[in-house]
Amino acid sequence: MTNDDVLIFRFCRSKCHKNFKRRKNPRKARWTKAFRKSAGKELTVDPAFEFEKRRNVPQKYDRDTWTKSVEAMKKVAEIRQKREGAHITKRLQKGRVLEKERDRKEVERNLALIKHPMAGKRIKEAAGSRVE
């Protein structure tokens, strides 16, 4: 697909191409990479992304550089996976904190349901009998 300013778009599947032709905003469709990155669900800035950029100048084939680059690709994939995992756990941490706070507020609000009305009297009576 070519645009007026001679930008060439390559789509991963027909679904993406159809949405592009309908002029749908990809940041509003929840299944797109654009939405996930704009909503903070995926990493946006990571040095590992620099390796995936297209290079305009082709390099002459060399077996040694080829093997080194394949090994480097594996290492980069491992590093990226660790970073993505850390990003996800960091995102989920916020939810856990909010959930604990919500639970605390619920307990405070419904304390009468949890606490037995006679619980305070028994403790006071026991303390009073010991003093005497």
PDB file of C-alpha atoms in Angstrom:
ATOM      1  CA  MET A   1       0.000   0.000   0.000  1.00  0.00           C
ATOM      2  CA  THR A   2       1.417   3.407  -0.974  1.00  0.00           C
ATOM      3  CA  ASN A   3       0.397   6.704   0.551  1.00  0.00           C
ATOM      4  CA  ASP A   4       0.310  10.165  -1.116  1.00  0.00           C
ATOM      5  CA  ASP A   5       3.701  11.057   0.305  1.00  0.00           C
ATOM      6  CA  VAL A   6       5.128   7.811  -1.167  1.00  0.00           C
ATOM      7  CA  LEU A   7       5.312   5.980   2.156  1.00  0.00           C
ATOM      8  CA  ILE A   8       5.023   2.250   1.657  1.00  0.00           C
ATOM      9  CA  PHE A   9       3.069   0.348   4.293  1.00  0.00           C
ATOM     10  CA  ARG A  10       3.437  -3.382   4.841  1.00  0.00           C
ATOM     11  CA  PHE A  11       0.632  -4.991   6.803  1.00  0.00           C
ATOM     12  CA  CYS A  12       0.952  -8.148   8.864  1.00  0.00           C
ATOM     13  CA  ARG A  13      -2.513  -9.408   7.843  1.00  0.00           C
ATOM     14  CA  SER A  14      -5.629  -8.432   5.934  1.00  0.00           C
ATOM     15  CA  LYS A  15      -7.344  -7.340   9.157  1.00  0.00           C
ATOM     16  CA  CYS A  16      -4.751  -4.579   9.591  1.00  0.00           C
ATOM     17  CA  HIS A  17      -4.992  -3.564   5.938  1.00  0.00           C
ATOM     18  CA  LYS A  18      -8.787  -3.312   6.090  1.00  0.00           C
ATOM     19  CA  ASN A  19      -8.642  -1.156   9.209  1.00  0.00           C
ATOM     20  CA  PHE A  20      -6.099   1.103   7.519  1.00  0.00           C
ATOM     21  CA  LYS A  21      -8.356   1.532   4.481  1.00  0.00           C
ATOM     22  CA  ARG A  22     -11.281   2.373   6.778  1.00  0.00           C
ATOM     23  CA  ARG A  23      -9.037   5.028   8.361  1.00  0.00           C
ATOM     24  CA  LYS A  24      -9.373   3.500  11.829  1.00  0.00           C
ATOM     25  CA  ASN A  25      -7.050   4.855  14.511  1.00  0.00           C
ATOM     26  CA  PRO A  26      -4.795   1.987  15.648  1.00  0.00           C
ATOM     27  CA  ARG A  27      -4.367   3.554  19.100  1.00  0.00           C
ATOM     28  CA  LYS A  28      -8.078   3.004  19.745  1.00  0.00           C
ATOM     29  CA  ALA A  29      -8.176  -0.661  18.708  1.00  0.00           C
ATOM     30  CA  ARG A  30      -7.174  -2.663  21.773  1.00  0.00           C
ATOM     31  CA  TRP A  31      -5.549  -5.522  19.839  1.00  0.00           C
ATOM     32  CA  THR A  32      -2.931  -3.365  18.073  1.00  0.00           C
ATOM     33  CA  LYS A  33       0.691  -2.838  19.080  1.00  0.00           C
ATOM     34  CA  ALA A  34       0.086   0.916  18.912  1.00  0.00           C
ATOM     35  CA  PHE A  35      -2.624   0.678  21.586  1.00  0.00           C
ATOM     36  CA  ARG A  36      -0.548  -1.574  23.834  1.00  0.00           C
ATOM     37  CA  LYS A  37       2.427   0.788  23.670  1.00  0.00           C
ATOM     38  CA  SER A  38       0.386   3.967  24.135  1.00  0.00           C
ATOM     39  CA  ALA A  39      -1.469   2.448  27.112  1.00  0.00           C
ATOM     40  CA  GLY A  40       1.827   1.410  28.746  1.00  0.00           C
ATOM     41  CA  LYS A  41       1.136  -2.306  28.463  1.00  0.00           C
ATOM     42  CA  GLU A  42       4.321  -2.969  26.465  1.00  0.00           C
ATOM     43  CA  LEU A  43       7.803  -1.547  26.527  1.00  0.00           C
ATOM     44  CA  THR A  44       8.226   1.454  24.243  1.00  0.00           C
ATOM     45  CA  VAL A  45      11.802   2.538  24.898  1.00  0.00           C
ATOM     46  CA  ASP A  46      14.336  -0.265  25.003  1.00  0.00           C
ATOM     47  CA  PRO A  47      17.836  -0.459  23.486  1.00  0.00           C
ATOM     48  CA  ALA A  48      17.019  -3.962  22.217  1.00  0.00           C
ATOM     49  CA  PHE A  49      14.646  -2.423  19.649  1.00  0.00           C
ATOM     50  CA  GLU A  50      17.585  -0.702  17.943  1.00  0.00           C
ATOM     51  CA  PHE A  51      18.847  -4.048  16.628  1.00  0.00           C
ATOM     52  CA  GLU A  52      15.642  -4.706  14.689  1.00  0.00           C
ATOM     53  CA  LYS A  53      15.820  -1.599  12.531  1.00  0.00           C
ATOM     54  CA  ARG A  54      16.157  -2.100   8.796  1.00  0.00           C
ATOM     55  CA  ARG A  55      19.550  -1.411   7.309  1.00  0.00           C
ATOM     56  CA  ASN A  56      19.650   0.217   3.887  1.00  0.00           C
ATOM     57  CA  VAL A  57      23.169  -0.923   2.997  1.00  0.00           C
ATOM     58  CA  PRO A  58      23.479  -4.675   2.475  1.00  0.00           C
ATOM     59  CA  GLN A  59      26.572  -6.311   3.928  1.00  0.00           C
ATOM     60  CA  LYS A  60      28.766  -8.820   2.164  1.00  0.00           C
ATOM     61  CA  TYR A  61      28.230 -12.364   3.428  1.00  0.00           C
ATOM     62  CA  ASP A  62      30.771 -13.553   5.972  1.00  0.00           C
ATOM     63  CA  ARG A  63      30.270 -16.785   7.885  1.00  0.00           C
ATOM     64  CA  ASP A  64      31.932 -15.522  11.087  1.00  0.00           C
ATOM     65  CA  THR A  65      29.841 -12.361  11.310  1.00  0.00           C
ATOM     66  CA  TRP A  66      26.750 -14.410  10.488  1.00  0.00           C
ATOM     67  CA  THR A  67      27.337 -16.837  13.373  1.00  0.00           C
ATOM     68  CA  LYS A  68      28.159 -13.973  15.747  1.00  0.00           C
ATOM     69  CA  SER A  69      25.016 -12.114  14.752  1.00  0.00           C
ATOM     70  CA  VAL A  70      22.849 -15.220  15.263  1.00  0.00           C
ATOM     71  CA  GLU A  71      24.335 -15.721  18.742  1.00  0.00           C
ATOM     72  CA  ALA A  72      23.820 -12.034  19.504  1.00  0.00           C
ATOM     73  CA  MET A  73      20.188 -12.301  18.371  1.00  0.00           C
ATOM     74  CA  LYS A  74      19.615 -15.111  20.867  1.00  0.00           C
ATOM     75  CA  LYS A  75      21.173 -13.076  23.686  1.00  0.00           C
ATOM     76  CA  VAL A  76      19.132 -10.005  22.741  1.00  0.00           C
ATOM     77  CA  ALA A  77      15.956 -12.112  22.733  1.00  0.00           C
ATOM     78  CA  GLU A  78      16.748 -13.391  26.243  1.00  0.00           C
ATOM     79  CA  ILE A  79      17.487  -9.884  27.529  1.00  0.00           C
ATOM     80  CA  ARG A  80      14.313  -8.528  25.976  1.00  0.00           C
ATOM     81  CA  GLN A  81      12.243 -11.319  27.489  1.00  0.00           C
ATOM     82  CA  LYS A  82      13.640 -10.549  30.959  1.00  0.00           C
ATOM     83  CA  ARG A  83      12.923  -6.840  30.536  1.00  0.00           C
ATOM     84  CA  GLU A  84       9.380  -7.489  29.346  1.00  0.00           C
ATOM     85  CA  GLY A  85       8.809  -9.790  32.319  1.00  0.00           C
ATOM     86  CA  ALA A  86      10.114  -7.123  34.687  1.00  0.00           C
ATOM     87  CA  HIS A  87       7.860  -4.535  33.018  1.00  0.00           C
ATOM     88  CA  ILE A  88       4.806  -6.759  33.472  1.00  0.00           C
ATOM     89  CA  THR A  89       5.570  -7.501  37.131  1.00  0.00           C
ATOM     90  CA  LYS A  90       6.084  -3.781  37.758  1.00  0.00           C
ATOM     91  CA  ARG A  91       2.678  -3.055  36.202  1.00  0.00           C
ATOM     92  CA  LEU A  92       0.990  -5.780  38.255  1.00  0.00           C
ATOM     93  CA  GLN A  93       2.601  -4.483  41.466  1.00  0.00           C
ATOM     94  CA  LYS A  94       0.454  -1.333  41.277  1.00  0.00           C
ATOM     95  CA  GLY A  95      -2.681  -3.469  41.103  1.00  0.00           C
ATOM     96  CA  ARG A  96      -1.664  -5.436  44.180  1.00  0.00           C
ATOM     97  CA  VAL A  97      -1.112  -2.246  46.181  1.00  0.00           C
ATOM     98  CA  LEU A  98      -4.505  -0.886  45.106  1.00  0.00           C
ATOM     99  CA  GLU A  99      -6.182  -4.193  45.939  1.00  0.00           C
ATOM    100  CA  LYS A 100      -4.706  -4.220  49.460  1.00  0.00           C
ATOM    101  CA  GLU A 101      -5.871  -0.647  50.018  1.00  0.00           C
ATOM    102  CA  ARG A 102      -9.364  -1.561  48.776  1.00  0.00           C
ATOM    103  CA  ASP A 103      -9.451  -4.555  51.132  1.00  0.00           C
ATOM    104  CA  ARG A 104      -8.409  -2.380  54.092  1.00  0.00           C
ATOM    105  CA  LYS A 105     -11.151   0.141  53.353  1.00  0.00           C
ATOM    106  CA  GLU A 106     -13.734  -2.623  53.011  1.00  0.00           C
ATOM    107  CA  VAL A 107     -12.744  -4.090  56.377  1.00  0.00           C
ATOM    108  CA  GLU A 108     -12.958  -0.666  58.037  1.00  0.00           C
ATOM    109  CA  ARG A 109     -16.354  -0.040  56.449  1.00  0.00           C
ATOM    110  CA  ASN A 110     -17.799  -3.422  57.458  1.00  0.00           C
ATOM    111  CA  LEU A 111     -16.051  -3.855  60.801  1.00  0.00           C
ATOM    112  CA  ALA A 112     -19.369  -4.425  62.560  1.00  0.00           C
ATOM    113  CA  LEU A 113     -19.918  -7.564  60.482  1.00  0.00           C
ATOM    114  CA  ILE A 114     -16.520  -8.971  61.397  1.00  0.00           C
ATOM    115  CA  LYS A 115     -16.187  -7.929  65.041  1.00  0.00           C
ATOM    116  CA  HIS A 116     -18.471  -9.646  67.524  1.00  0.00           C
ATOM    117  CA  PRO A 117     -20.339  -7.143  69.751  1.00  0.00           C
ATOM    118  CA  MET A 118     -19.473  -9.093  72.925  1.00  0.00           C
ATOM    119  CA  ALA A 119     -15.745  -9.297  72.109  1.00  0.00           C
ATOM    120  CA  GLY A 120     -14.872  -6.025  73.844  1.00  0.00           C
ATOM    121  CA  LYS A 121     -16.948  -6.830  76.950  1.00  0.00           C
ATOM    122  CA  ARG A 122     -15.278 -10.185  77.517  1.00  0.00           C
ATOM    123  CA  ILE A 123     -11.819  -8.636  77.348  1.00  0.00           C
ATOM    124  CA  LYS A 124     -12.821  -5.856  79.773  1.00  0.00           C
ATOM    125  CA  GLU A 125     -14.390  -8.360  82.180  1.00  0.00           C
ATOM    126  CA  ALA A 126     -11.297 -10.557  82.101  1.00  0.00           C
ATOM    127  CA  ALA A 127      -9.053  -7.546  82.758  1.00  0.00           C
ATOM    128  CA  GLY A 128     -11.345  -6.384  85.590  1.00  0.00           C
ATOM    129  CA  SER A 129     -11.324  -9.774  87.305  1.00  0.00           C
ATOM    130  CA  ARG A 130      -7.518  -9.943  87.228  1.00  0.00           C
ATOM    131  CA  VAL A 131      -7.138  -6.509  88.811  1.00  0.00           C
ATOM    132  CA  GLU A 132      -9.381  -7.402  91.741  1.00  0.00           C
TER     133      GLU A 132
END
